[in-house]
Short mmCIF file of C-alpha atoms and ligand atoms in Angstrom, two decimals:
data_model
loop_
_atom_site.label_atom_id
_atom_site.label_comp_id
_atom_site.label_asym_id
_atom_site.label_seq_id
_atom_site.Cartn_x
_atom_site.Cartn_y
_atom_site.Cartn_z
CA MET A 151 -72.90 -6.91 40.60
CA THR A 152 -72.97 -10.37 42.33
CA ALA A 153 -75.97 -12.81 42.66
CA THR A 154 -74.47 -14.12 45.96
CA GLU A 155 -76.68 -13.20 49.01
CA TYR A 156 -74.29 -12.88 51.89
CA ASP A 157 -75.38 -13.66 55.46
CA ILE A 158 -73.51 -10.64 56.59
CA ALA A 159 -71.68 -7.71 55.08
CA ILE A 160 -69.00 -6.26 57.37
CA ILE A 161 -68.05 -2.79 56.46
CA GLY A 162 -64.63 -1.66 57.49
CA ALA A 163 -61.49 -3.99 57.46
CA GLY A 164 -59.39 -2.34 60.22
CA ILE A 165 -58.41 -4.52 63.14
CA VAL A 166 -62.05 -4.66 64.32
CA GLY A 167 -63.85 -5.64 61.11
CA SER A 168 -61.06 -8.00 60.03
CA SER A 169 -61.23 -9.82 63.47
CA LEU A 170 -64.90 -10.03 63.12
CA ALA A 171 -64.71 -11.52 59.66
CA SER A 172 -62.24 -14.08 60.76
CA HIS A 173 -64.54 -15.10 63.65
CA LEU A 174 -67.64 -15.34 61.47
CA ALA A 175 -66.30 -16.78 58.28
CA PRO A 176 -66.25 -20.47 59.26
CA HIS A 177 -69.97 -20.22 60.18
CA ALA A 178 -71.52 -17.80 57.63
CA ARG A 179 -71.24 -16.42 54.13
CA VAL A 180 -69.28 -13.20 54.89
CA LEU A 181 -68.41 -10.24 52.74
CA LEU A 182 -65.74 -7.90 54.22
CA LEU A 183 -65.81 -4.57 52.54
CA ASP A 184 -63.40 -1.68 52.72
CA ARG A 185 -62.74 1.32 50.50
CA ASP A 186 -59.03 0.64 51.10
CA LEU A 187 -58.11 -2.91 52.24
CA ALA A 188 -54.53 -1.71 52.88
CA VAL A 189 -55.41 -0.83 56.60
CA ARG A 190 -55.10 2.97 56.42
CA GLY A 191 -57.59 3.80 59.14
CA SER A 192 -56.70 4.26 62.90
CA SER A 193 -55.35 0.71 62.81
CA GLY A 194 -52.80 1.65 60.23
CA HIS A 195 -51.42 4.55 62.32
CA ASN A 196 -51.61 3.06 65.70
CA PRO A 197 -48.24 2.80 67.47
CA GLY A 198 -49.23 -0.55 69.09
CA PHE A 199 -49.27 -0.08 72.86
CA VAL A 200 -51.15 -2.86 74.65
CA GLY A 201 -51.59 -2.41 78.33
CA GLN A 202 -54.23 -4.86 79.57
CA LEU A 203 -55.08 -3.60 83.07
CA ASN A 204 -58.13 -1.20 82.98
CA ARG A 205 -60.01 0.22 86.03
CA LEU A 206 -63.13 -1.16 84.07
CA PRO A 207 -63.07 -4.98 84.46
CA PRO A 208 -64.94 -5.75 81.25
CA LEU A 209 -62.18 -3.97 79.31
CA THR A 210 -59.47 -5.82 81.17
CA GLU A 211 -61.24 -9.08 80.15
CA LEU A 212 -61.46 -8.07 76.45
CA ALA A 213 -57.78 -7.13 76.52
CA ARG A 214 -56.85 -10.47 77.87
CA ARG A 215 -58.75 -12.26 75.26
CA SER A 216 -57.27 -10.11 72.49
CA VAL A 217 -53.68 -10.59 73.82
CA ARG A 218 -54.16 -14.34 73.95
CA ALA A 219 -55.14 -14.31 70.29
CA TYR A 220 -52.61 -11.77 69.05
CA SER A 221 -49.82 -13.86 70.68
CA THR A 222 -50.45 -16.59 68.31
CA VAL A 223 -50.11 -14.54 65.16
CA PRO A 224 -46.56 -14.30 63.70
CA GLY A 225 -45.30 -10.71 64.15
CA GLY A 226 -48.61 -9.69 65.67
CA PHE A 227 -47.74 -9.19 69.27
CA GLU A 228 -44.41 -8.73 71.05
CA ASN A 229 -44.52 -9.67 74.75
CA SER A 230 -41.92 -6.96 75.74
CA GLY A 231 -43.85 -6.07 78.96
CA CYS A 232 -44.84 -2.60 80.05
CA LEU A 233 -43.13 -0.34 82.58
CA GLU A 234 -45.27 2.44 84.23
CA VAL A 235 -42.89 5.11 85.76
CA ALA A 236 -43.61 7.24 88.63
CA LEU A 237 -41.90 10.71 88.86
CA THR A 238 -43.09 11.56 92.35
CA LYS A 239 -44.09 9.77 95.50
CA PRO A 240 -47.86 10.33 95.04
CA GLU A 241 -47.57 8.80 91.54
CA LEU A 242 -45.67 5.79 93.13
CA GLU A 243 -48.58 5.42 95.51
CA MET A 244 -50.92 5.42 92.57
CA LEU A 245 -48.86 2.71 90.86
CA ARG A 246 -48.94 0.71 94.12
CA ALA A 247 -52.76 0.73 94.05
CA ARG A 248 -52.71 -0.28 90.31
CA GLY A 249 -50.32 -3.17 91.11
CA ALA A 250 -52.82 -4.28 93.89
CA LEU A 251 -55.73 -4.03 91.42
CA ALA A 252 -53.78 -6.03 88.76
CA ARG A 253 -52.94 -8.84 91.17
CA ALA A 254 -56.58 -8.92 92.32
CA SER A 255 -57.59 -9.30 88.71
CA GLY A 256 -55.20 -12.26 88.27
CA MET A 257 -52.50 -10.21 86.36
CA LYS A 258 -48.77 -10.15 87.03
CA ALA A 259 -47.52 -6.70 88.30
CA THR A 260 -44.41 -5.83 90.33
CA LEU A 261 -43.43 -2.62 91.97
CA VAL A 262 -39.75 -1.91 90.97
CA SER A 263 -37.15 0.47 92.32
CA GLN A 264 -35.67 3.41 90.53
CA ALA A 265 -32.52 1.43 89.75
CA GLU A 266 -34.60 -1.50 88.39
CA ALA A 267 -36.76 0.88 86.24
CA ARG A 268 -33.64 2.27 84.75
CA ARG A 269 -32.19 -1.19 84.15
CA LEU A 270 -35.34 -2.32 82.38
CA ALA A 271 -35.49 0.68 79.94
CA PRO A 272 -32.19 2.58 80.07
CA ALA A 273 -32.88 4.35 76.82
CA PHE A 274 -36.12 5.82 78.14
CA VAL A 275 -35.96 6.11 81.85
CA GLU A 276 -33.81 8.83 83.64
CA ASP A 277 -35.30 10.62 86.66
CA CYS A 278 -38.01 8.53 88.48
CA VAL A 279 -38.85 7.25 91.95
CA GLY A 280 -39.78 3.84 90.93
CA GLY A 281 -42.24 1.98 88.55
CA LEU A 282 -44.66 -0.80 88.09
CA HIS A 283 -43.67 -3.66 85.68
CA PHE A 284 -46.43 -5.60 83.88
CA PRO A 285 -44.48 -8.58 82.23
CA ASP A 286 -47.45 -9.78 80.08
CA ASP A 287 -48.19 -6.50 78.23
CA GLY A 288 -46.32 -5.41 75.12
CA SER A 289 -46.89 -4.16 71.67
CA ALA A 290 -49.05 -5.15 68.81
CA ASP A 291 -48.74 -4.51 65.07
CA PRO A 292 -52.36 -3.80 64.12
CA LYS A 293 -51.48 -3.84 60.36
CA VAL A 294 -50.04 -7.42 60.55
CA LEU A 295 -52.95 -8.54 62.76
CA ALA A 296 -55.67 -7.00 60.40
CA LYS A 297 -54.01 -8.57 57.32
CA HIS A 298 -53.60 -11.91 59.13
CA TYR A 299 -57.34 -11.93 60.14
CA GLN A 300 -58.36 -10.90 56.63
CA ALA A 301 -56.49 -13.79 55.18
CA GLN A 302 -57.87 -16.18 57.78
CA ALA A 303 -61.34 -15.10 56.82
CA ALA A 304 -60.61 -15.48 53.12
CA SER A 305 -59.33 -18.89 53.55
CA ALA A 306 -62.50 -19.77 55.44
CA GLY A 307 -64.52 -18.71 52.52
CA ALA A 308 -65.14 -14.86 53.10
CA THR A 309 -65.21 -12.53 50.16
CA LEU A 310 -63.00 -9.45 50.48
CA LEU A 311 -63.98 -6.51 48.36
CA ALA A 312 -62.40 -3.00 47.94
CA ALA A 313 -65.47 -0.85 47.69
CA ASP A 314 -66.92 2.35 49.23
CA VAL A 315 -70.15 1.73 51.04
CA LEU A 316 -72.62 4.53 50.31
CA ALA A 317 -75.55 3.33 52.32
CA PHE A 318 -77.41 0.13 53.29
CA LYS A 319 -81.08 -0.77 53.80
CA GLU A 320 -82.79 -3.99 54.60
CA GLY A 321 -81.22 -6.78 52.54
CA ALA A 322 -78.88 -4.68 50.42
CA VAL A 323 -75.65 -2.70 50.65
CA GLU A 324 -75.15 0.09 48.16
CA THR A 325 -71.46 0.34 47.12
CA SER A 326 -69.27 2.06 44.67
CA GLU A 327 -69.07 -1.38 42.86
CA GLY A 328 -72.83 -1.78 42.79
CA VAL A 329 -75.64 -3.05 45.15
CA ILE A 330 -74.89 -6.28 47.04
CA LYS A 331 -77.40 -8.52 48.71
CA ALA A 332 -76.69 -9.08 52.41
CA LYS A 333 -79.05 -10.28 55.16
CA ARG A 334 -77.17 -8.49 57.89
CA VAL A 335 -74.71 -5.58 58.22
CA ALA A 336 -72.05 -4.86 60.70
CA VAL A 337 -70.61 -1.41 60.87
CA CYS A 338 -66.85 -1.36 61.84
CA THR A 339 -65.94 1.88 60.28
CA GLY A 340 -64.04 3.45 63.17
CA ILE A 341 -63.87 7.18 63.13
CA TRP A 342 -66.25 7.18 60.03
CA GLY A 343 -69.00 5.43 62.17
CA THR A 344 -71.24 8.39 62.19
CA GLN A 345 -71.44 8.52 58.41
CA LEU A 346 -73.43 5.32 58.03
CA LEU A 347 -75.16 5.13 61.38
CA PRO A 348 -75.44 8.73 62.54
CA LEU A 349 -77.53 8.68 65.73
CA PRO A 350 -76.24 5.90 67.92
CA MET A 351 -72.71 6.39 66.83
CA ALA A 352 -72.64 10.01 67.93
CA GLY A 353 -71.40 8.70 71.41
CA ALA A 354 -67.98 7.86 69.94
CA VAL A 355 -66.26 11.17 69.67
CA VAL A 356 -63.28 11.61 67.27
CA VAL A 357 -60.16 13.18 68.64
CA GLY A 358 -56.59 13.65 67.25
CA GLN A 359 -53.36 12.78 68.86
CA GLY A 360 -49.68 13.44 67.94
CA TYR A 361 -47.14 10.72 67.94
CA ALA A 362 -43.44 11.18 66.96
CA TYR A 363 -40.85 8.73 65.67
CA SER A 364 -37.17 9.41 66.02
CA SER A 365 -34.61 9.01 63.28
CA THR A 366 -33.45 5.55 62.77
CA ARG A 367 -30.59 3.92 64.81
CA ARG A 368 -28.96 0.53 65.34
CA PRO A 369 -31.28 -2.02 67.19
CA ARG A 370 -30.60 -2.33 70.92
CA THR A 371 -31.79 -4.79 73.50
CA ALA A 372 -35.48 -4.57 73.54
CA SER A 373 -37.15 -2.79 76.34
CA PRO A 374 -40.78 -2.78 77.72
CA ILE A 375 -43.30 -0.24 76.38
CA ILE A 376 -43.13 2.66 78.84
CA ARG A 377 -45.79 4.93 80.25
CA TRP A 378 -45.41 7.95 82.46
CA PRO A 379 -49.14 8.00 83.73
CA GLY A 380 -48.65 11.07 86.00
CA VAL A 381 -47.73 13.26 83.04
CA GLN A 382 -49.70 11.39 80.25
CA VAL A 383 -46.75 10.31 78.25
CA TYR A 384 -46.00 6.90 76.46
CA GLY A 385 -43.08 5.68 74.56
CA ARG A 386 -41.54 2.69 73.01
CA ASP A 387 -38.69 1.05 71.14
CA HIS A 388 -39.84 0.38 67.60
CA GLY A 389 -36.84 -1.73 66.64
CA ASP A 390 -34.77 0.61 64.46
CA ARG A 391 -36.12 3.86 66.04
CA ASP A 392 -38.06 5.10 69.04
CA GLY A 393 -41.62 6.53 69.45
CA ILE A 394 -43.21 8.86 71.90
CA GLY A 395 -46.77 10.17 72.25
CA SER A 396 -48.52 12.52 74.77
CA TYR A 397 -51.98 13.27 75.58
CA ASP A 398 -51.02 16.06 78.02
CA HIS A 399 -52.98 18.75 75.99
CA ALA A 400 -56.51 19.87 75.65
CA PRO A 401 -58.51 17.39 73.49
CA VAL A 402 -58.40 18.15 69.72
CA HIS A 403 -61.91 17.33 68.72
CA VAL A 404 -62.83 16.46 65.11
CA PRO A 405 -66.56 17.30 64.75
CA THR A 406 -68.80 14.77 62.92
CA SER A 407 -69.25 17.41 60.13
CA ASP A 408 -65.58 17.19 59.32
CA ILE A 409 -65.17 13.41 59.20
CA GLY A 410 -66.02 13.11 55.58
CA GLY A 411 -63.11 15.29 54.72
CA HIS A 412 -60.70 12.70 56.07
CA SER A 413 -59.91 9.79 53.70
CA THR A 414 -57.48 8.14 56.03
CA ALA A 415 -57.14 8.46 59.93
CA ALA A 416 -54.09 10.76 59.53
CA SER A 417 -54.63 14.40 59.76
CA ALA A 418 -52.78 17.72 59.82
CA TRP A 419 -50.39 18.36 62.68
CA ASN A 420 -52.05 20.35 65.41
CA LYS A 421 -50.02 23.00 67.33
CA ALA A 422 -51.52 21.75 70.62
CA PHE A 423 -49.30 18.63 70.29
CA THR A 424 -45.99 20.42 69.89
CA GLY A 425 -45.71 21.68 73.45
CA ALA A 426 -46.92 18.38 74.85
CA LEU A 427 -44.37 16.49 72.65
CA ALA A 428 -41.54 18.81 73.94
CA ARG A 429 -42.47 18.15 77.46
CA ALA A 430 -42.53 14.47 76.81
CA LEU A 431 -39.06 14.46 75.08
CA ALA A 432 -37.69 16.24 78.21
CA LEU A 433 -38.36 13.06 80.14
CA LEU A 434 -35.94 11.09 77.94
CA PRO A 435 -32.15 10.64 78.49
CA GLU A 436 -30.45 13.27 76.24
CA GLN A 437 -29.14 10.80 73.59
CA THR A 438 -32.58 9.32 72.96
CA ALA A 439 -34.26 12.77 72.85
CA ALA A 440 -31.64 14.03 70.50
CA ARG A 441 -32.70 11.44 67.80
CA PHE A 442 -36.15 13.11 67.74
CA TYR A 443 -34.82 16.64 67.34
CA GLY A 444 -31.91 15.76 65.14
CA ARG A 445 -29.52 17.66 67.58
CA THR A 446 -28.67 17.92 71.25
CA LEU A 447 -30.84 20.38 73.31
CA ALA A 448 -29.18 20.09 76.63
CA GLY A 449 -30.21 22.96 78.98
CA THR A 450 -32.63 24.67 76.60
CA GLY A 451 -36.32 25.27 77.45
CA THR A 452 -39.52 23.91 76.14
CA GLU A 453 -40.01 26.49 73.55
CA ASP A 454 -36.63 25.70 71.99
CA ALA A 455 -37.60 22.08 72.06
CA ALA A 456 -40.94 22.85 70.30
CA ALA A 457 -39.16 24.77 67.69
CA ALA A 458 -36.70 21.90 67.18
CA ILE A 459 -39.53 19.41 66.70
CA ILE A 460 -41.08 21.55 64.11
CA GLN A 461 -37.65 21.98 62.29
CA ALA A 462 -37.05 18.16 62.62
CA ARG A 463 -40.35 17.48 61.08
CA GLU A 464 -39.96 19.79 58.27
CA ALA A 465 -36.50 18.55 57.50
CA GLY A 466 -37.75 14.98 57.45
CA ARG A 467 -35.42 13.98 60.39
CA ALA A 468 -38.33 12.96 62.65
CA HIS A 469 -41.76 11.74 61.56
CA ALA A 470 -44.30 13.33 63.79
CA PHE A 471 -47.98 13.10 62.85
CA ASN A 472 -51.53 13.48 63.97
CA SER A 473 -53.77 10.51 63.86
CA LEU A 474 -57.55 10.14 64.71
CA PHE A 475 -59.34 7.80 66.97
CA GLN A 476 -62.50 7.77 69.25
CA VAL A 477 -63.31 8.31 72.98
CA THR A 478 -66.52 7.76 74.83
CA SER A 479 -67.81 9.40 78.02
CA ASP A 480 -67.91 6.14 79.93
CA GLY A 481 -64.62 4.76 78.51
CA TYR A 482 -66.35 1.76 76.75
CA PRO A 483 -66.61 1.30 73.00
CA LEU A 484 -69.98 0.83 71.18
CA VAL A 485 -70.51 -2.80 70.30
CA GLY A 486 -73.67 -4.79 69.69
CA ARG A 487 -77.08 -4.72 67.99
CA VAL A 488 -78.23 -1.36 66.59
CA GLN A 489 -81.57 -2.82 65.11
CA ASP A 490 -82.76 -6.03 63.57
CA GLY A 491 -79.90 -7.17 61.34
CA VAL A 492 -77.69 -4.24 62.02
CA TYR A 493 -74.70 -4.30 64.33
CA ALA A 494 -71.88 -1.87 65.14
CA ALA A 495 -68.38 -2.09 66.65
CA VAL A 496 -66.86 1.41 66.80
CA GLY A 497 -64.68 3.18 69.17
CA VAL A 498 -62.82 -0.08 69.86
CA TRP A 499 -59.18 0.08 70.70
CA VAL A 500 -56.64 -2.42 69.26
CA THR A 501 -56.13 -3.55 72.84
CA HIS A 502 -59.83 -4.94 72.95
CA ALA A 503 -60.46 -5.47 69.39
CA TYR A 504 -60.26 -9.22 68.94
CA GLY A 505 -62.10 -9.84 72.31
CA ALA A 506 -64.90 -7.38 71.34
CA ALA A 507 -65.23 -9.00 67.89
CA GLY A 508 -65.72 -12.24 69.65
CA VAL A 509 -68.64 -11.05 71.85
CA LEU A 510 -70.29 -9.52 68.74
CA THR A 511 -69.76 -12.82 66.84
CA ASP A 512 -71.67 -14.72 69.51
CA MET A 513 -74.55 -12.12 69.28
CA ILE A 514 -74.58 -12.40 65.44
CA LEU A 515 -74.47 -16.28 65.46
CA GLN A 516 -77.30 -16.37 67.95
CA ASP A 517 -79.43 -14.22 65.72
CA MET A 518 -78.68 -16.48 62.86
CA GLY A 519 -79.82 -19.54 65.00
CA LYS A 520 -76.19 -20.94 64.88
CA GLY A 521 -75.02 -20.48 68.47
CA GLU A 522 -75.75 -18.76 71.80
CA GLU A 523 -74.48 -15.79 73.56
CA LYS A 524 -72.37 -16.68 76.58
CA ASP A 525 -74.01 -15.97 79.96
CA GLU A 526 -70.59 -14.97 81.39
CA ASP A 527 -70.41 -12.18 78.75
CA ALA A 528 -73.87 -10.56 79.83
CA GLU A 529 -72.13 -7.73 81.72
CA ILE A 530 -69.84 -7.07 78.83
CA ARG A 531 -72.76 -6.85 76.31
CA ARG A 532 -74.51 -4.58 78.72
CA VAL A 533 -71.81 -2.02 79.10
CA LEU A 534 -70.88 -2.04 75.34
CA ASP A 535 -74.56 -1.49 74.29
CA PRO A 536 -74.18 0.76 71.15
CA LEU A 537 -77.59 2.50 71.87
CA ARG A 538 -76.74 3.75 75.34
CA PHE A 539 -75.98 7.22 74.14
CA ALA A 540 -78.75 7.52 71.57
CA GLY A 541 -80.54 10.87 71.92
CA LYS A 542 -77.93 12.32 74.27
CA ASP A 543 -75.31 14.96 73.73
CA VAL A 544 -72.24 13.40 75.23
CA VAL A 545 -69.50 15.12 73.25
CA ASP A 546 -68.22 17.38 76.16
CA ASP A 547 -68.41 14.49 78.54
CA ALA A 548 -66.50 12.24 76.10
CA LEU A 549 -63.78 14.99 75.54
CA ARG A 550 -63.37 15.23 79.40
CA THR A 551 -62.28 11.54 79.50
CA TYR A 552 -59.54 12.20 77.00
CA ASN A 553 -56.77 12.55 79.61
CA ASP A 554 -57.85 9.42 81.46
CA ILE A 555 -57.20 6.50 79.10
CA TYR A 556 -57.20 3.89 81.66
CA ASN A 557 -60.34 5.16 83.29
CA ARG A 558 -58.49 5.65 86.59
CA LYS A 559 -61.00 8.33 87.54
CA LYS A 560 -64.14 6.25 86.88
C1 FAD B 770 -52.10 7.94 67.55
C2 FAD B 770 -53.05 6.87 68.00
C3 FAD B 770 -52.56 6.15 69.13
C4 FAD B 770 -53.31 5.03 69.63
N1 FAD B 770 -53.02 4.36 70.63
C5 FAD B 770 -53.61 3.30 70.95
C6 FAD B 770 -52.95 2.33 71.88
O1 FAD B 770 -51.89 2.70 72.52
N2 FAD B 770 -53.54 1.14 72.18
C7 FAD B 770 -54.70 0.94 71.55
O2 FAD B 770 -55.29 -0.17 71.84
N3 FAD B 770 -55.24 1.77 70.69
C8 FAD B 770 -54.74 2.86 70.39
N4 FAD B 770 -55.26 3.77 69.40
C9 FAD B 770 -56.67 3.47 68.99
C10 FAD B 770 -56.77 2.36 67.90
O3 FAD B 770 -55.76 2.51 66.93
C11 FAD B 770 -58.14 2.39 67.21
O4 FAD B 770 -59.18 2.47 68.18
C12 FAD B 770 -58.37 1.16 66.31
O5 FAD B 770 -57.33 0.99 65.42
C13 FAD B 770 -59.75 1.26 65.51
O6 FAD B 770 -59.84 0.15 64.74
P1 FAD B 770 -61.10 0.05 63.71
O7 FAD B 770 -60.95 -1.29 62.99
O8 FAD B 770 -62.28 0.19 64.52
O9 FAD B 770 -60.96 1.35 62.83
P2 FAD B 770 -60.07 1.53 61.55
O10 FAD B 770 -58.74 0.85 61.61
O11 FAD B 770 -60.07 2.99 61.32
O12 FAD B 770 -60.84 0.87 60.33
C14 FAD B 770 -62.01 1.34 59.82
C15 FAD B 770 -62.03 1.06 58.37
O13 FAD B 770 -63.36 1.39 57.80
C16 FAD B 770 -63.20 1.75 56.48
N5 FAD B 770 -64.29 2.49 56.09
C17 FAD B 770 -64.88 3.64 56.68
N6 FAD B 770 -65.98 4.09 56.09
C18 FAD B 770 -66.20 3.22 55.00
C19 FAD B 770 -67.10 3.17 53.98
N7 FAD B 770 -68.23 4.05 53.95
N8 FAD B 770 -66.98 2.28 53.03
C20 FAD B 770 -65.95 1.42 53.04
N9 FAD B 770 -65.04 1.38 53.98
C21 FAD B 770 -65.06 2.28 55.06
C22 FAD B 770 -61.90 2.61 56.46
O14 FAD B 770 -61.27 2.59 55.35
C23 FAD B 770 -61.02 1.75 57.61
O15 FAD B 770 -60.13 0.94 56.93
C24 FAD B 770 -54.55 4.71 68.93
C25 FAD B 770 -54.95 5.34 67.85
C26 FAD B 770 -54.17 6.46 67.32
C27 FAD B 770 -54.62 7.12 66.07
#
């Protein structure tokens, strides 16, 4: 279709592929391809929580680099802070240890009393024994960010093309719009990673998670994003409504064989989410929870709450949905060289996307003879190696990590 030979074709224009395109476009002839440039993959459904501290230091570093970049994009990152809430004394001890880890990593984190936790987030926090406040965290808007990076790439000369990639081989990408010449390929296709690169990408296992939005309300004073790490719940103020999610349920695995049936990262509601969501909503002050159910449920049990969630969903009063993303058995995404001229970045969270794309950019530019990989990133490159799971069946191990998103148990 086009006589241009691109230095690199980036497949997938979610937060990861779009970031990579913006990094590379000033240095190379870049083609950014997506079957749907409107950002309807995981990035389009992501509720935007960005907590930078991870037990795995390379991920904390990638998060810091990403937040630094997101903060410069208008509407891309809101520095509202993050409040982690403890419901029991042992949870408070766990937060105390996380606070010490944060400060040792050069991050700000302050242990706060019950009264202070309530003052910081009155619409979310009721019962608690204290909390840990991270003032530098906040929420991202991955759609705004991906669109921004797409525009930045285009203004630096990249070509954006809406096309389905069917396959690629040395020097050519076969698409729904014809065959395109490209010297290199970067696969940034998120949950669809196994379709174009079956073997190495099998380490990034696709799971579903439910998230619910309340009915709309008048904006109130902004509060930090909230996590209840002991009960695996997170919530936030989305401006004109609230949102809450829970991973307090058995992992809902989407096998590789089913991925082709998903044209977006949104999927059918799974009944495993309903009970988890009902337990999550029980943590909120009654007035806040009522906006999710569409009515007051004071004094009723989890089963009534679950029924109310279903009714509110069906009546269109609350928007609860299932969306898909990936987990790996060691907590790291898969980012790097797959073979000569073929790169991958899948299983990457929004929290780490811009930083991870930067590390991959250095690798690609080095291979093009236009730069050098940074010595200080050697450990990051090692842990992200996309071939580390090749030939291993790690699905069960990956699913076991589902309930440990900050890698506290590693
Ligand atoms: C409910 C939920 C909660 C989450 N919470 C958080 C959170 O709190 N913090 C956080 O950091 N992350 C969170 N995540 C994870 C995060 O959203 C994802 O890891 C991230 O968005 C993945 O970005 P991506 O660019 O790799 O993939 P995507 O955004 O899915 O982009 C991949 C793109 O590839 C395109 N594509 C695929 N195959 C082809 C093909 N053959 N040809 C052409 N185009 C193709 C798709 O159309 C898509 O646009 C959450 C995700 C979900 C769903």
